[in-house]
C-alpha cells in the first residue's frame, strides 16, 4: 500500500500515526497517510525564516520559470510519491478514489492547474500591476517611471488549511513560491494528492525542497497552522468565515453564494441563456464556491425553474470511471441523508418543491455501501424572503428567486461571483457599485468561467506584502 509521508521543510517523515484512506465506492484501501501532531507543527514553525531565505537566493524570474516547467511535470511526468512514484493516471485514479470526483473531472482540474502554472509570468504581472519582482527580493526599487517603491513581506511562509471538495482551490497558492514566500500546507483529509504532486513537481525543477512543509492531520493540526503562521488561507463553512472575520492574518474562503442576475431587458428572452444557467449550477458537480446557487429574475421565475429542472434531472450518479459522470460522491457516510433532510425542512418552510425531484420521481439522496450521492436539486422562490432562497450546498443545488430588478441588489447578500445578464446601463452601473459583489461578470457569462489574470477572491500579493513609505539617501 502507498504511504504518503509528512513533509517537514522538504524532508519526508513517516509518522507512527497514520490515516488509512479507502476507495469511496469499493472500500478498497488506497493509501496510508502519515498524520501530524499540533506540537510538531509549532516546533517546525521556528524555522520559517530559512524557507524564505532559501527562496530569496533565487531571482523571482527564475522561480517563475521553474514553476512553469513544473506545470508540465505535474501534467505528464512520473513523480515521487512516498517511497514509490506516481504517474498522471495513478494521480487521477487515486484522487477520484478518495474525493468521490469522477475521473474525467480530476483530469479537467489537472488541466486547469497546469494552465495556471504555465501562465504564471502573466498572472503575477497582472496581480502586481507590472511591478518589477526584484523589488520584492530587495525590499525597494524604482518602477518604470523612476518612482521609488518599497514592499515588505508580512510573513516568511503562507499557511494553507485546504479542503477536500475541489482540487481547483490549489491554483490559489501557486503564485506564492515565485514571490519568495514558503508554503505550509495542511491538506484536506480526502485530498493529499494535489499538494504532494504539485510540490514534488516544483522540487524536480529546482525549487528548494526546504520551502515546503505538508502536514496531514486532524482539525487540531489545522488550528496549529493558523496559530503558527502569520498569514494563512483557510477554507470552511459560513461559521468558519464568521469566526475569523476581521482577522487580517487569515484570509477565509467560505461559501460563495454566487448568483446570476437577469435584468428586465433580458428576462423575456431567458431561453437563450438556459445553457448558462445549467452549466453554472452543475459544472464540477456543483462543488465550487463559484458554482451558481441562485438565479434572480424579475419575472418568469416558475417557467425558468421548471426548464432548468428538466435539464438537471438528466444528471445521474454514474461510476467514477464513466466518461459522462458529472456527479461526485459524498465519501463520508450519512452526509447525503443529513443534507437532504435539511433541504426538505427548508422546502417545507418555503412551501416550495424540489422541481428536479418532481421531474425525476426518485429520492434526492442515494445511499451506497461505502458512499452516497445527492442528485441535483432546484427550488422556485416567489420572493427573496423564502428561507431556502440564500442557501448553498456542496452539490448541484440552486434556487430561482423572483424579485423586482430594483430590489435585487438590496437583497442578494454576499456574492462571490455575480453574472449580470443585462444591457441596461443603469443596472450595469448599480452592479458595478454593489459592495456585496466580489467578482462581477457583465453579460451572459457562466459564474464558473474565470479570468486567471484577475484575483479569484482577494489579491494574494496584497495579502502577503504591504507597500510602505521608504526613503534612501543612496537611492534618491
PDB file of C-alpha atoms in Angstrom, residues 16 60 76-77 85 110 135 158 172 244 288 297-298 309 319 322 325 351 369 389 414 429 437 443 455 466:
ATOM      1  CA  UNK A  16       3.575   6.273  13.741  1.00  0.00           C
ATOM      2  CA  UNK A  60      11.818  35.722  -8.885  1.00  0.00           C
ATOM      3  CA  UNK A  76       2.789  14.471 -17.727  1.00  0.00           C
ATOM      4  CA  UNK A  77       5.591  13.085 -15.555  1.00  0.00           C
ATOM      5  CA  UNK A  85       6.245   7.015  -7.650  1.00  0.00           C
ATOM      6  CA  UNK A 110      -5.203  18.827 -13.743  1.00  0.00           C
ATOM      7  CA  UNK A 135      11.665  44.872  -5.668  1.00  0.00           C
ATOM      8  CA  UNK A 158       1.884  31.126   3.845  1.00  0.00           C
ATOM      9  CA  UNK A 172      -4.722  29.967  -5.284  1.00  0.00           C
ATOM     10  CA  UNK A 244     -12.273  34.585  11.709  1.00  0.00           C
ATOM     11  CA  UNK A 288     -17.031  25.026  -6.146  1.00  0.00           C
ATOM     12  CA  UNK A 297     -35.157  37.183 -12.156  1.00  0.00           C
ATOM     13  CA  UNK A 298     -37.860  39.902 -12.158  1.00  0.00           C
ATOM     14  CA  UNK A 309     -35.108  21.314 -13.595  1.00  0.00           C
ATOM     15  CA  UNK A 319     -19.418   5.222 -11.767  1.00  0.00           C
ATOM     16  CA  UNK A 322     -17.596   6.667 -16.683  1.00  0.00           C
ATOM     17  CA  UNK A 325     -20.086  11.022 -14.981  1.00  0.00           C
ATOM     18  CA  UNK A 351     -43.883  25.950   0.764  1.00  0.00           C
ATOM     19  CA  UNK A 369     -22.399   0.679   0.751  1.00  0.00           C
ATOM     20  CA  UNK A 389     -33.500  31.461  -1.155  1.00  0.00           C
ATOM     21  CA  UNK A 414     -22.625  38.485  -0.045  1.00  0.00           C
ATOM     22  CA  UNK A 429     -23.724  50.744 -13.014  1.00  0.00           C
ATOM     23  CA  UNK A 437     -20.406  41.544  -5.226  1.00  0.00           C
ATOM     24  CA  UNK A 443     -23.181  39.772 -19.784  1.00  0.00           C
ATOM     25  CA  UNK A 455      -7.748  37.694  -8.428  1.00  0.00           C
ATOM     26  CA  UNK A 466       2.422  45.665   2.003  1.00  0.00           C
TER      27      UNK A 466
END
